[in-house]
Amino acid sequence: MQQILTVPSQIGPLLKAARKESHLSQAELARRVGISQSRMSELELNPALISLEQLLAIFGALGLEVAVGQRPGASTPEW
């Protein structure tokens, strides 16, 4: 599965779909990540509440990775 995320609201459905594709319940995924099932449910429903640390832990438990790249047509930031 490859998906480009551009807004936080896309994270919840992505997490839910990846969890189901991995045949994991919310409770099992939460156990693997070290959070409660209710917190996992909350993150799927309201992904704006997720911390980067939690997001990376959940992605790791689901076998997902984060890739960062420049959008086509976007200007290069001056850092």
C-alpha positions as protocol buffer text, in pm:
chain_id: "A"
residue {
  index: 1
  type: MET
  ca { x: 0 y: 0 z: 0 }
}
residue {
  index: 2
  type: GLN
  ca { x: 134 y: 341 z: -93 }
}
residue {
  index: 3
  type: GLN
  ca { x: -56 y: 655 z: -8 }
}
residue {
  index: 4
  type: ILE
  ca { x: 36 y: 1021 z: -11 }
}
residue {
  index: 5
  type: LEU
  ca { x: -88 y: 1207 z: 295 }
}
residue {
  index: 6
  type: THR
  ca { x: -144 y: 1579 z: 272 }
}
residue {
  index: 7
  type: VAL
  ca { x: -374 y: 1649 z: 568 }
}
residue {
  index: 8
  type: PRO
  ca { x: -398 y: 1495 z: 919 }
}
residue {
  index: 9
  type: SER
  ca { x: -754 y: 1371 z: 863 }
}
residue {
  index: 10
  type: GLN
  ca { x: -617 y: 1113 z: 615 }
}
residue {
  index: 11
  type: ILE
  ca { x: -418 y: 936 z: 887 }
}
residue {
  index: 12
  type: GLY
  ca { x: -714 y: 780 z: 1072 }
}
residue {
  index: 13
  type: PRO
  ca { x: -859 y: 594 z: 773 }
}
residue {
  index: 14
  type: LEU
  ca { x: -508 y: 489 z: 669 }
}
residue {
  index: 15
  type: LEU
  ca { x: -437 y: 343 z: 1015 }
}
residue {
  index: 16
  type: LYS
  ca { x: -770 y: 161 z: 1022 }
}
residue {
  index: 17
  type: ALA
  ca { x: -724 y: 17 z: 673 }
}
residue {
  index: 18
  type: ALA
  ca { x: -365 y: -94 z: 743 }
}
residue {
  index: 19
  type: ARG
  ca { x: -470 y: -249 z: 1075 }
}
residue {
  index: 20
  type: LYS
  ca { x: -751 y: -445 z: 911 }
}
residue {
  index: 21
  type: GLU
  ca { x: -523 y: -548 z: 624 }
}
residue {
  index: 22
  type: SER
  ca { x: -283 y: -684 z: 888 }
}
residue {
  index: 23
  type: HIS
  ca { x: -574 y: -874 z: 1050 }
}
residue {
  index: 24
  type: LEU
  ca { x: -521 y: -693 z: 1382 }
}
residue {
  index: 25
  type: SER
  ca { x: -786 y: -577 z: 1625 }
}
residue {
  index: 26
  type: GLN
  ca { x: -755 y: -234 z: 1782 }
}
residue {
  index: 27
  type: ALA
  ca { x: -676 y: -411 z: 2110 }
}
residue {
  index: 28
  type: GLU
  ca { x: -391 y: -614 z: 1960 }
}
residue {
  index: 29
  type: LEU
  ca { x: -237 y: -319 z: 1778 }
}
residue {
  index: 30
  type: ALA
  ca { x: -268 y: -107 z: 2092 }
}
residue {
  index: 31
  type: ARG
  ca { x: -95 y: -379 z: 2295 }
}
residue {
  index: 32
  type: ARG
  ca { x: 193 y: -393 z: 2048 }
}
residue {
  index: 33
  type: VAL
  ca { x: 232 y: -14 z: 2063 }
}
residue {
  index: 34
  type: GLY
  ca { x: 189 y: 15 z: 2440 }
}
residue {
  index: 35
  type: ILE
  ca { x: -133 y: 216 z: 2449 }
}
residue {
  index: 36
  type: SER
  ca { x: -489 y: 130 z: 2547 }
}
residue {
  index: 37
  type: GLN
  ca { x: -750 y: 5 z: 2301 }
}
residue {
  index: 38
  type: SER
  ca { x: -960 y: 313 z: 2374 }
}
residue {
  index: 39
  type: ARG
  ca { x: -664 y: 538 z: 2283 }
}
residue {
  index: 40
  type: MET
  ca { x: -616 y: 343 z: 1958 }
}
residue {
  index: 41
  type: SER
  ca { x: -984 y: 396 z: 1876 }
}
residue {
  index: 42
  type: GLU
  ca { x: -952 y: 766 z: 1957 }
}
residue {
  index: 43
  type: LEU
  ca { x: -650 y: 801 z: 1727 }
}
residue {
  index: 44
  type: GLU
  ca { x: -830 y: 633 z: 1437 }
}
residue {
  index: 45
  type: LEU
  ca { x: -1131 y: 862 z: 1485 }
}
residue {
  index: 46
  type: ASN
  ca { x: -939 y: 1183 z: 1560 }
}
residue {
  index: 47
  type: PRO
  ca { x: -586 y: 1156 z: 1419 }
}
residue {
  index: 48
  type: ALA
  ca { x: -508 y: 1521 z: 1499 }
}
residue {
  index: 49
  type: LEU
  ca { x: -447 y: 1397 z: 1856 }
}
residue {
  index: 50
  type: ILE
  ca { x: -166 y: 1160 z: 1758 }
}
residue {
  index: 51
  type: SER
  ca { x: 191 y: 1243 z: 1852 }
}
residue {
  index: 52
  type: LEU
  ca { x: 475 y: 1182 z: 1611 }
}
residue {
  index: 53
  type: GLU
  ca { x: 614 y: 923 z: 1853 }
}
residue {
  index: 54
  type: GLN
  ca { x: 284 y: 734 z: 1858 }
}
residue {
  index: 55
  type: LEU
  ca { x: 243 y: 761 z: 1482 }
}
residue {
  index: 56
  type: LEU
  ca { x: 586 y: 614 z: 1418 }
}
residue {
  index: 57
  type: ALA
  ca { x: 527 y: 336 z: 1672 }
}
residue {
  index: 58
  type: ILE
  ca { x: 196 y: 245 z: 1509 }
}
residue {
  index: 59
  type: PHE
  ca { x: 347 y: 257 z: 1161 }
}
residue {
  index: 60
  type: GLY
  ca { x: 627 y: 31 z: 1281 }
}
residue {
  index: 61
  type: ALA
  ca { x: 381 y: -219 z: 1430 }
}
residue {
  index: 62
  type: LEU
  ca { x: 190 y: -223 z: 1101 }
}
residue {
  index: 63
  type: GLY
  ca { x: 504 y: -260 z: 889 }
}
residue {
  index: 64
  type: LEU
  ca { x: 456 y: 83 z: 732 }
}
residue {
  index: 65
  type: GLU
  ca { x: 723 y: 343 z: 666 }
}
residue {
  index: 66
  type: VAL
  ca { x: 730 y: 718 z: 629 }
}
residue {
  index: 67
  type: ALA
  ca { x: 893 y: 868 z: 322 }
}
residue {
  index: 68
  type: VAL
  ca { x: 937 y: 1241 z: 277 }
}
residue {
  index: 69
  type: GLY
  ca { x: 972 y: 1399 z: -63 }
}
residue {
  index: 70
  type: GLN
  ca { x: 902 y: 1721 z: -243 }
}
residue {
  index: 71
  type: ARG
  ca { x: 567 y: 1762 z: -412 }
}
residue {
  index: 72
  type: PRO
  ca { x: 582 y: 1803 z: -789 }
}
residue {
  index: 73
  type: GLY
  ca { x: 572 y: 2172 z: -871 }
}
residue {
  index: 74
  type: ALA
  ca { x: 651 y: 2283 z: -514 }
}
residue {
  index: 75
  type: SER
  ca { x: 926 y: 2534 z: -460 }
}
residue {
  index: 76
  type: THR
  ca { x: 1230 y: 2428 z: -261 }
}
residue {
  index: 77
  type: PRO
  ca { x: 1231 y: 2572 z: 93 }
}
residue {
  index: 78
  type: GLU
  ca { x: 1528 y: 2786 z: 190 }
}
residue {
  index: 79
  type: TRP
  ca { x: 1648 y: 2651 z: 525 }
}
